[in-house]
Structure formats: C-alpha cells, structure tokens
mmCIF file of C-alpha atoms in Angstrom:
data_model
loop_
_atom_site.group_PDB
_atom_site.id
_atom_site.type_symbol
_atom_site.label_atom_id
_atom_site.label_comp_id
_atom_site.label_asym_id
_atom_site.label_seq_id
_atom_site.Cartn_x
_atom_site.Cartn_y
_atom_site.Cartn_z
ATOM 1 C CA MET A 1 -112.206 112.177 -21.000
ATOM 2 C CA LYS A 2 -112.812 115.722 -19.709
ATOM 3 C CA LEU A 3 -111.353 118.891 -21.189
ATOM 4 C CA ASN A 4 -110.051 121.487 -18.745
ATOM 5 C CA LEU A 5 -110.791 124.784 -20.494
ATOM 6 C CA HIS A 6 -108.404 126.776 -18.328
ATOM 7 C CA LEU A 7 -105.474 124.546 -19.248
ATOM 8 C CA THR A 8 -106.667 124.397 -22.854
ATOM 9 C CA ARG A 9 -106.632 128.193 -23.026
ATOM 10 C CA ILE A 10 -103.011 128.209 -21.889
ATOM 11 C CA PHE A 11 -102.065 125.551 -24.461
ATOM 12 C CA PHE A 12 -103.937 127.472 -27.174
ATOM 13 C CA THR A 13 -102.099 130.695 -26.305
ATOM 14 C CA VAL A 14 -98.720 128.953 -26.365
ATOM 15 C CA VAL A 15 -99.364 127.629 -29.866
ATOM 16 C CA ARG A 16 -100.882 130.883 -31.133
ATOM 17 C CA GLU A 17 -97.924 132.897 -29.844
ATOM 18 C CA ASN A 18 -95.479 130.134 -30.850
ATOM 19 C CA SER A 19 -93.677 130.670 -27.547
ATOM 20 C CA PHE A 20 -94.031 129.727 -23.887
ATOM 21 C CA SER A 21 -92.510 133.055 -22.802
ATOM 22 C CA LYS A 22 -94.773 135.157 -25.044
ATOM 23 C CA ALA A 23 -97.811 133.199 -23.868
ATOM 24 C CA ALA A 24 -96.818 133.888 -20.268
ATOM 25 C CA LYS A 25 -96.752 137.636 -20.974
ATOM 26 C CA VAL A 26 -100.139 137.540 -22.687
ATOM 27 C CA LEU A 27 -101.668 135.565 -19.816
ATOM 28 C CA PHE A 28 -99.866 137.580 -17.085
ATOM 29 C CA VAL A 29 -98.362 134.485 -15.465
ATOM 30 C CA SER A 30 -94.851 133.101 -15.144
ATOM 31 C CA GLN A 31 -93.262 130.974 -17.851
ATOM 32 C CA PRO A 32 -92.825 127.983 -15.489
ATOM 33 C CA ALA A 33 -96.555 128.170 -14.735
ATOM 34 C CA VAL A 34 -97.322 127.996 -18.448
ATOM 35 C CA SER A 35 -95.031 125.006 -18.979
ATOM 36 C CA LYS A 36 -96.570 123.244 -15.966
ATOM 37 C CA ALA A 37 -100.102 123.881 -17.266
ATOM 38 C CA VAL A 38 -99.329 122.349 -20.667
ATOM 39 C CA ARG A 39 -97.774 119.280 -19.046
ATOM 40 C CA GLU A 40 -100.791 118.975 -16.728
ATOM 41 C CA LEU A 41 -103.165 119.137 -19.700
ATOM 42 C CA GLU A 42 -101.214 116.395 -21.454
ATOM 43 C CA SER A 43 -101.346 114.292 -18.277
ATOM 44 C CA GLN A 44 -105.110 114.742 -17.899
ATOM 45 C CA LEU A 45 -105.747 113.834 -21.548
ATOM 46 C CA GLY A 46 -103.190 111.040 -21.624
ATOM 47 C CA LEU A 47 -101.842 112.476 -24.880
ATOM 48 C CA ASP A 48 -98.694 114.250 -26.012
ATOM 49 C CA LEU A 49 -99.600 117.618 -27.541
ATOM 50 C CA LEU A 50 -96.109 118.975 -28.277
ATOM 51 C CA GLU A 51 -93.036 117.209 -29.584
ATOM 52 C CA ARG A 52 -90.325 117.702 -27.007
ATOM 53 C CA ALA A 53 -87.273 116.824 -29.142
ATOM 54 C CA ALA A 54 -84.935 119.767 -29.843
ATOM 55 C CA GLY A 55 -86.865 121.934 -27.392
ATOM 56 C CA GLY A 56 -90.191 121.241 -29.081
ATOM 57 C CA GLN A 57 -89.344 123.481 -32.022
ATOM 58 C CA SER A 58 -88.639 122.878 -35.698
ATOM 59 C CA LYS A 59 -85.655 124.244 -37.575
ATOM 60 C CA THR A 60 -87.810 127.261 -38.466
ATOM 61 C CA GLY A 61 -88.259 128.018 -34.776
ATOM 62 C CA ARG A 62 -91.921 127.063 -34.670
ATOM 63 C CA LEU A 63 -93.388 124.771 -32.012
ATOM 64 C CA ARG A 64 -93.965 121.270 -33.296
ATOM 65 C CA LEU A 65 -97.391 119.827 -32.564
ATOM 66 C CA THR A 66 -98.332 116.191 -32.490
ATOM 67 C CA ASP A 67 -101.413 115.079 -34.409
ATOM 68 C CA SER A 68 -103.353 115.309 -31.138
ATOM 69 C CA GLY A 69 -101.986 118.781 -30.524
ATOM 70 C CA ARG A 70 -103.055 119.995 -33.957
ATOM 71 C CA ALA A 71 -106.547 118.582 -33.481
ATOM 72 C CA LEU A 72 -106.935 120.207 -30.069
ATOM 73 C CA TYR A 73 -105.611 123.568 -31.265
ATOM 74 C CA ALA A 74 -108.121 123.647 -34.141
ATOM 75 C CA ARG A 75 -111.053 122.964 -31.833
ATOM 76 C CA ALA A 76 -109.762 125.339 -29.165
ATOM 77 C CA HIS A 77 -109.616 128.078 -31.785
ATOM 78 C CA GLU A 78 -113.333 127.550 -32.479
ATOM 79 C CA ILE A 79 -114.226 127.406 -28.774
ATOM 80 C CA PHE A 80 -112.507 130.644 -27.806
ATOM 81 C CA ALA A 81 -113.670 132.444 -30.949
ATOM 82 C CA LEU A 82 -117.268 131.668 -29.999
ATOM 83 C CA GLU A 83 -116.547 132.802 -26.464
ATOM 84 C CA GLN A 84 -115.337 136.178 -27.774
ATOM 85 C CA LEU A 85 -118.407 136.553 -29.969
ATOM 86 C CA ALA A 86 -120.648 135.909 -26.978
ATOM 87 C CA ILE A 87 -118.790 138.533 -24.947
ATOM 88 C CA ASN A 88 -119.076 141.053 -27.773
ATOM 89 C CA ASP A 89 -122.818 140.480 -28.114
ATOM 90 C CA LEU A 90 -123.384 140.884 -24.389
ATOM 91 C CA GLU A 91 -121.316 144.064 -24.242
ATOM 92 C CA GLU A 92 -123.275 145.538 -27.106
ATOM 93 C CA HIS A 93 -126.587 144.674 -25.435
ATOM 94 C CA LEU A 94 -127.786 143.468 -28.837
ATOM 95 C CA SER A 95 -127.987 147.057 -30.020
ATOM 96 C CA ALA A 96 -126.725 148.657 -33.217
ATOM 97 C CA SER A 97 -126.327 152.043 -31.521
ATOM 98 C CA GLN A 98 -123.872 151.108 -28.768
ATOM 99 C CA GLY A 99 -121.053 148.690 -28.131
ATOM 100 C CA ARG A 100 -117.686 148.245 -29.826
ATOM 101 C CA LEU A 101 -116.674 147.951 -33.456
ATOM 102 C CA THR A 102 -113.179 146.980 -34.613
ATOM 103 C CA ILE A 103 -112.583 147.518 -38.322
ATOM 104 C CA GLY A 104 -109.638 146.110 -40.227
ATOM 105 C CA ALA A 105 -108.347 148.112 -43.171
ATOM 106 C CA SER A 106 -105.462 147.842 -45.577
ATOM 107 C CA THR A 107 -103.253 150.904 -45.721
ATOM 108 C CA THR A 108 -104.780 152.649 -48.740
ATOM 109 C CA VAL A 109 -108.305 152.089 -47.447
ATOM 110 C CA ALA A 110 -107.382 153.386 -43.992
ATOM 111 C CA SER A 111 -105.668 156.481 -45.392
ATOM 112 C CA TYR A 112 -108.173 157.539 -48.043
ATOM 113 C CA TRP A 113 -111.453 155.617 -48.109
ATOM 114 C CA LEU A 114 -112.260 154.901 -44.487
ATOM 115 C CA PRO A 115 -112.123 158.392 -42.872
ATOM 116 C CA PRO A 116 -115.181 159.821 -44.718
ATOM 117 C CA LEU A 117 -117.094 156.588 -44.146
ATOM 118 C CA LEU A 118 -116.348 156.679 -40.411
ATOM 119 C CA ALA A 119 -117.336 160.335 -40.209
ATOM 120 C CA CYS A 120 -120.669 159.506 -41.827
ATOM 121 C CA TYR A 121 -121.199 156.432 -39.652
ATOM 122 C CA ARG A 122 -120.389 158.361 -36.489
ATOM 123 C CA GLU A 123 -123.541 160.438 -36.899
ATOM 124 C CA GLY A 124 -126.171 158.483 -35.019
ATOM 125 C CA HIS A 125 -123.632 156.043 -33.555
ATOM 126 C CA GLU A 126 -121.909 158.289 -31.026
ATOM 127 C CA GLU A 127 -122.044 155.572 -28.351
ATOM 128 C CA VAL A 128 -120.164 153.031 -30.429
ATOM 129 C CA ALA A 129 -116.487 152.674 -29.462
ATOM 130 C CA LEU A 130 -114.619 152.558 -32.776
ATOM 131 C CA ARG A 131 -111.197 151.039 -33.370
ATOM 132 C CA VAL A 132 -109.329 150.708 -36.666
ATOM 133 C CA VAL A 133 -106.615 148.100 -37.209
ATOM 134 C CA VAL A 134 -104.349 148.893 -40.159
ATOM 135 C CA GLY A 135 -102.150 146.380 -41.952
ATOM 136 C CA ASN A 136 -101.509 144.733 -45.277
ATOM 137 C CA THR A 137 -104.065 142.342 -46.730
ATOM 138 C CA GLU A 138 -102.367 139.251 -45.347
ATOM 139 C CA SER A 139 -102.267 140.496 -41.757
ATOM 140 C CA ILE A 140 -105.838 141.825 -41.905
ATOM 141 C CA CYS A 141 -107.160 138.467 -43.110
ATOM 142 C CA HIS A 142 -105.286 136.758 -40.282
ATOM 143 C CA ASP A 143 -106.766 139.108 -37.676
ATOM 144 C CA LEU A 144 -110.260 138.575 -39.082
ATOM 145 C CA LYS A 145 -109.972 134.803 -38.758
ATOM 146 C CA GLU A 146 -108.589 135.204 -35.235
ATOM 147 C CA TYR A 147 -111.664 137.306 -34.284
ATOM 148 C CA ARG A 148 -109.454 140.294 -33.460
ATOM 149 C CA ILE A 149 -111.511 142.448 -35.814
ATOM 150 C CA ASP A 150 -115.220 142.371 -36.711
ATOM 151 C CA LEU A 151 -114.987 143.025 -40.452
ATOM 152 C CA ALA A 152 -112.514 144.510 -42.887
ATOM 153 C CA ILE A 153 -112.126 146.521 -46.069
ATOM 154 C CA ILE A 154 -109.119 145.730 -48.259
ATOM 155 C CA GLU A 155 -107.861 146.542 -51.737
ATOM 156 C CA GLY A 156 -106.330 143.123 -52.285
ATOM 157 C CA THR A 157 -107.715 139.661 -52.885
ATOM 158 C CA THR A 158 -108.052 136.577 -50.728
ATOM 159 C CA GLU A 159 -108.808 132.968 -51.578
ATOM 160 C CA ASP A 160 -109.193 131.919 -47.947
ATOM 161 C CA PRO A 161 -112.212 129.590 -47.650
ATOM 162 C CA LEU A 162 -112.944 130.941 -44.159
ATOM 163 C CA ILE A 163 -113.420 134.512 -45.423
ATOM 164 C CA LEU A 164 -116.320 135.913 -47.439
ATOM 165 C CA ALA A 165 -115.273 138.759 -49.772
ATOM 166 C CA LYS A 166 -117.810 141.129 -51.351
ATOM 167 C CA ASP A 167 -116.835 143.659 -54.032
ATOM 168 C CA VAL A 168 -117.905 147.138 -52.985
ATOM 169 C CA LEU A 169 -116.046 149.484 -55.327
ATOM 170 C CA SER A 170 -113.840 149.668 -58.421
ATOM 171 C CA GLU A 171 -110.683 151.716 -57.933
ATOM 172 C CA LYS A 172 -108.576 153.210 -60.722
ATOM 173 C CA LEU A 173 -104.867 152.384 -60.822
ATOM 174 C CA ASN A 174 -102.292 154.612 -62.499
ATOM 175 C CA LEU A 175 -98.996 153.717 -64.140
ATOM 176 C CA ILE A 176 -96.708 156.502 -62.912
ATOM 177 C CA ALA A 177 -93.158 157.560 -63.749
ATOM 178 C CA PRO A 178 -90.756 160.447 -63.021
ATOM 179 C CA MET A 179 -91.453 163.538 -65.102
ATOM 180 C CA ARG A 180 -88.280 163.023 -67.159
ATOM 181 C CA PHE A 181 -89.243 159.450 -68.119
ATOM 182 C CA GLN A 182 -90.156 159.233 -71.804
ATOM 183 C CA LEU A 183 -92.082 156.159 -72.907
ATOM 184 C CA SER A 184 -91.587 155.308 -76.572
ATOM 185 C CA SER A 185 -94.569 155.610 -78.905
ATOM 186 C CA ASN A 186 -93.484 152.317 -80.494
ATOM 187 C CA GLN A 187 -95.199 149.454 -78.649
ATOM 188 C CA ASP A 188 -92.277 147.013 -78.811
ATOM 189 C CA ASP A 189 -89.793 149.632 -77.649
ATOM 190 C CA ALA A 190 -92.159 150.778 -74.909
ATOM 191 C CA MET A 191 -92.595 147.226 -73.633
ATOM 192 C CA THR A 192 -88.822 146.830 -73.510
ATOM 193 C CA GLN A 193 -88.570 150.049 -71.510
ATOM 194 C CA LEU A 194 -91.223 148.905 -69.042
ATOM 195 C CA ASN A 195 -89.569 145.530 -68.549
ATOM 196 C CA ARG A 196 -86.105 147.031 -68.032
ATOM 197 C CA ALA A 197 -87.224 149.848 -65.740
ATOM 198 C CA VAL A 198 -86.824 149.760 -61.970
ATOM 199 C CA TRP A 199 -90.256 149.037 -60.482
ATOM 200 C CA LEU A 200 -91.166 150.259 -57.015
ATOM 201 C CA VAL A 201 -93.572 147.804 -55.377
ATOM 202 C CA ARG A 202 -95.221 147.126 -52.041
ATOM 203 C CA GLU A 203 -94.065 144.361 -49.700
ATOM 204 C CA ARG A 204 -95.327 140.809 -50.167
ATOM 205 C CA GLY A 205 -98.664 140.340 -48.444
ATOM 206 C CA SER A 206 -99.882 143.750 -49.612
ATOM 207 C CA GLY A 207 -103.034 143.903 -51.712
ATOM 208 C CA THR A 208 -101.468 146.520 -53.964
ATOM 209 C CA ARG A 209 -98.505 144.199 -54.612
ATOM 210 C CA THR A 210 -100.738 141.221 -55.452
ATOM 211 C CA VAL A 211 -102.984 143.168 -57.809
ATOM 212 C CA THR A 212 -100.043 144.919 -59.497
ATOM 213 C CA GLU A 213 -98.227 141.649 -60.180
ATOM 214 C CA SER A 214 -101.390 140.095 -61.590
ATOM 215 C CA LEU A 215 -102.107 143.033 -63.923
ATOM 216 C CA LEU A 216 -98.505 143.239 -65.124
ATOM 217 C CA ARG A 217 -98.371 139.518 -65.897
ATOM 218 C CA ALA A 218 -101.662 139.759 -67.780
ATOM 219 C CA ASN A 219 -100.065 142.404 -70.015
ATOM 220 C CA ASP A 220 -96.711 140.627 -70.497
ATOM 221 C CA ILE A 221 -94.784 143.066 -68.317
ATOM 222 C CA VAL A 222 -92.112 141.282 -66.261
ATOM 223 C CA PRO A 223 -89.974 143.762 -64.303
ATOM 224 C CA SER A 224 -86.327 142.745 -64.140
ATOM 225 C CA LYS A 225 -85.546 144.982 -61.156
ATOM 226 C CA ILE A 226 -87.758 145.862 -58.193
ATOM 227 C CA ILE A 227 -87.430 147.817 -54.946
ATOM 228 C CA GLU A 228 -89.867 147.069 -52.120
ATOM 229 C CA PHE A 229 -91.532 149.767 -49.997
ATOM 230 C CA GLY A 230 -93.787 149.512 -46.959
ATOM 231 C CA SER A 231 -96.283 152.163 -48.079
ATOM 232 C CA ASN A 232 -97.922 153.529 -51.218
ATOM 233 C CA GLU A 233 -97.078 157.072 -50.193
ATOM 234 C CA GLY A 234 -93.394 156.178 -49.921
ATOM 235 C CA ILE A 235 -93.472 154.708 -53.420
ATOM 236 C CA ALA A 236 -95.197 157.773 -54.871
ATOM 237 C CA ARG A 237 -92.611 160.103 -53.345
ATOM 238 C CA ALA A 238 -89.766 157.882 -54.540
ATOM 239 C CA VAL A 239 -91.136 157.956 -58.092
ATOM 240 C CA SER A 240 -91.276 161.751 -57.919
ATOM 241 C CA HIS A 241 -87.555 161.745 -57.075
ATOM 242 C CA GLY A 242 -86.714 159.576 -60.075
ATOM 243 C CA LEU A 243 -86.090 156.253 -58.353
ATOM 244 C CA GLY A 244 -88.290 154.207 -60.692
ATOM 245 C CA ILE A 245 -91.817 153.618 -61.971
ATOM 246 C CA SER A 246 -94.839 152.053 -60.329
ATOM 247 C CA MET A 247 -98.546 151.238 -60.445
ATOM 248 C CA LEU A 248 -100.563 152.874 -57.666
ATOM 249 C CA PRO A 249 -104.171 153.837 -56.886
ATOM 250 C CA ASN A 250 -105.302 157.106 -58.434
ATOM 251 C CA VAL A 251 -106.285 158.384 -54.997
ATOM 252 C CA VAL A 252 -102.596 158.137 -53.965
ATOM 253 C CA THR A 253 -101.041 159.665 -57.083
ATOM 254 C CA LYS A 254 -103.635 162.288 -58.022
ATOM 255 C CA GLU A 255 -102.164 165.191 -56.052
ATOM 256 C CA LEU A 256 -98.550 164.562 -57.135
ATOM 257 C CA ALA A 257 -99.668 164.307 -60.762
ATOM 258 C CA GLU A 258 -101.573 167.609 -60.525
ATOM 259 C CA LEU A 259 -98.474 169.253 -59.021
ATOM 260 C CA GLY A 260 -96.316 167.979 -61.875
ATOM 261 C CA ARG A 261 -94.218 165.766 -59.611
ATOM 262 C CA VAL A 262 -95.046 162.488 -61.343
ATOM 263 C CA LYS A 263 -96.246 161.551 -64.816
ATOM 264 C CA VAL A 264 -99.291 159.338 -65.349
ATOM 265 C CA MET A 265 -98.678 157.118 -68.377
ATOM 266 C CA ALA A 266 -101.613 155.758 -70.367
ATOM 267 C CA PRO A 267 -100.201 154.096 -73.506
ATOM 268 C CA ALA A 268 -102.861 153.050 -76.006
ATOM 269 C CA PHE A 269 -101.630 149.444 -76.087
ATOM 270 C CA LEU A 270 -102.351 148.948 -72.366
ATOM 271 C CA PRO A 271 -105.841 148.779 -70.824
ATOM 272 C CA ALA A 272 -107.175 151.083 -68.119
ATOM 273 C CA PHE A 273 -106.118 149.415 -64.876
ATOM 274 C CA GLN A 274 -108.618 148.877 -62.076
ATOM 275 C CA ARG A 275 -109.029 146.800 -58.949
ATOM 276 C CA LYS A 276 -111.844 146.026 -56.545
ATOM 277 C CA LEU A 277 -112.122 147.117 -52.940
ATOM 278 C CA LYS A 278 -113.606 144.286 -50.907
ATOM 279 C CA LEU A 279 -115.627 143.997 -47.721
ATOM 280 C CA LEU A 280 -114.481 140.961 -45.740
ATOM 281 C CA THR A 281 -116.461 138.999 -43.169
ATOM 282 C CA ARG A 282 -116.078 135.520 -41.721
ATOM 283 C CA VAL A 283 -117.877 132.620 -43.371
ATOM 284 C CA ASN A 284 -120.671 131.096 -41.263
ATOM 285 C CA SER A 285 -120.256 133.753 -38.571
ATOM 286 C CA THR A 286 -123.022 136.170 -37.609
ATOM 287 C CA LEU A 287 -122.047 139.825 -37.464
ATOM 288 C CA SER A 288 -122.861 141.734 -34.316
ATOM 289 C CA PRO A 289 -125.629 144.340 -34.723
ATOM 290 C CA VAL A 290 -123.030 147.116 -34.686
ATOM 291 C CA ALA A 291 -120.892 145.461 -37.375
ATOM 292 C CA GLU A 292 -123.911 144.573 -39.492
ATOM 293 C CA ASP A 293 -125.125 148.161 -39.398
ATOM 294 C CA PHE A 294 -121.709 149.442 -40.464
ATOM 295 C CA ALA A 295 -121.462 146.897 -43.292
ATOM 296 C CA ARG A 296 -124.887 147.906 -44.559
ATOM 297 C CA GLN A 297 -123.838 151.561 -44.575
ATOM 298 C CA ILE A 298 -120.636 150.790 -46.513
ATOM 299 C CA ILE A 299 -122.531 148.970 -49.242
ATOM 300 C CA SER A 300 -125.038 151.794 -49.600
ATOM 301 C CA ALA A 301 -122.538 154.673 -49.354
ATOM 302 C CA LEU A 302 -119.543 153.629 -51.429
ATOM 303 C CA PRO A 303 -121.158 153.689 -54.896
ATOM 304 C CA GLU A 304 -122.219 157.289 -54.275
ATOM 305 C CA LYS A 305 -118.605 158.253 -53.557
ATOM 306 C CA GLN A 306 -117.034 156.366 -56.452
ATOM 307 C CA SER A 307 -116.946 159.321 -58.836
ATOM 308 C CA ALA A 308 -115.076 161.419 -56.282
ATOM 309 C CA PHE A 309 -112.035 159.191 -56.568
#
C-alpha cells in the first residue's frame, strides 16, 4: 500500500474544514476536484474514509469518518504539522534573530501584557516578522495544536495532554460592582446578595470565564442570573453603568476604579482572588530558535513587571 500525499492533503483539509466547499477554497481548486481526489484516495487505499449516507454528515452537520478515515486523519495531522515545522526552520535559517514568530494570546494578555513584552523583544530582533493571534483560551489552544501559532500566553487553564503549560505570573482579580451597590457587612446577607445579583461573565471558552467560575464555586457563590459578554472591557463598562457585578483582572478594572466608575469589593470573608498567566507550548515539539528566544525572554521579564500590575 502506498500513500499519495497530495490526495491525503486534500482529504485532511476536507476533514479539518468539515466541508468539501471550504476545503476547495483553502486549496484554490474546484469542489468537484476535491470530491474526485477523496474518491481517488479511497480507491488507491481500497478503504472507505467517509461515510456517504445522508451526504456523509451527521445530524450535527459534521462529516462522518469511518474508522480508517479517523486513523488516516490523525496521522496526516502529524505529517503535515512536521512539514510546517520544517518549513519554518528553513525560513528562519536556524537563527534567533530573523524569521517569523506567531504568538497566540488570550484577549487580556493581548491588550495589556503582551505590548510591553513585544516592544522589549523587538529591540535586537528587528528582522523577525511578528504576528499576534488573539482569541479566547479554547481557540488559542486549538491553533497551537494545529501549528498555526508557535507558542501562546493565556490567562486560562488547559488540561490538554498535547499542550505544556508553564506558570509565568500571578494576576490579581477584582470583584467589582456599580458604585451604588452596597454589600452587607453581615456575611450571610452578603452571600445572599452575591448569589442573587446579576453576574456579567465572559463567553464559554474564555480563560476569565473558567477561572471565575472555579473561584466562585470554591467560595460557595452560585450566581442565579448571568449575562455573557465577548470582552473584559465590555463587562467593565457594563458594570459601570449598573448592569451587574463581575470578577475581572485588576489591570482591566484599575482605571475605572480610580475614576470612581466602579467599586472594588473586598469583603473580609472572601480571599484575595488571583489567577496564573501561562506560557503554552506543544508537548514533544521543539521550538524554533526565534520562538525559544522569545519564550526565554518572557520567563525572565515577567516577574520584574509583576508589581506594575
């Protein structure tokens, strides 16, 4: 049995994009050509890779793979990931002072923590082409595993066995409320208030959302009403207008608190809330010289900046 890598790449793209038409756009070919290539690959291997019943899709709209298809997709993922790593290494000429570096960052990191780090890194690395991909923790982890980014910094957590997470910084979280909100000095009454209040939270998949839920549960706070937002800044502004209460990084709420637009609550019966910023890399995958140099600088620079936030 021989494996045609050209046809395998087309099959891999179809599954990754979950669509023949989307794969055709990515590969700059026609949809019939994509369908023909997948059928040809199946013919060469003597195996069915996709289930054809109901258009080859499940009720959720996803392509349905056979056992052979799942096995081939997993191996193809490894093959083409290694191919991309080889290309990256060649383009960088095995140098830490030139090449390309794509950094993934969750929204808070990209807005507040990353800019000063990039400015510092840029000195002495003027030839490196930098690119920052911003998303929530879930999407960043996905892009890292797909080799779309070299490394990442997030404020959330991940249990993915394919990702190595290293704590690089503790970040303070504030419990904030509108200025008119009065939290009772009685612990039982205050807990009732917190549970009955409207909580403004990030979307699912966000590191801030995951950490907030974990800390609230640990302190027996179970919000009965929530409103989801797509950004920390949007939540902070909404709190300032009286929409509800929230838990957000100090770096996001500091200015509004100083301006008297939001109130930072620190009841004695609750602990000081913190979370860890994490540097993410792939398990069993060697960083390029450019990425390794940047990671080394993050680890050495962040502790010095901790007090500033």
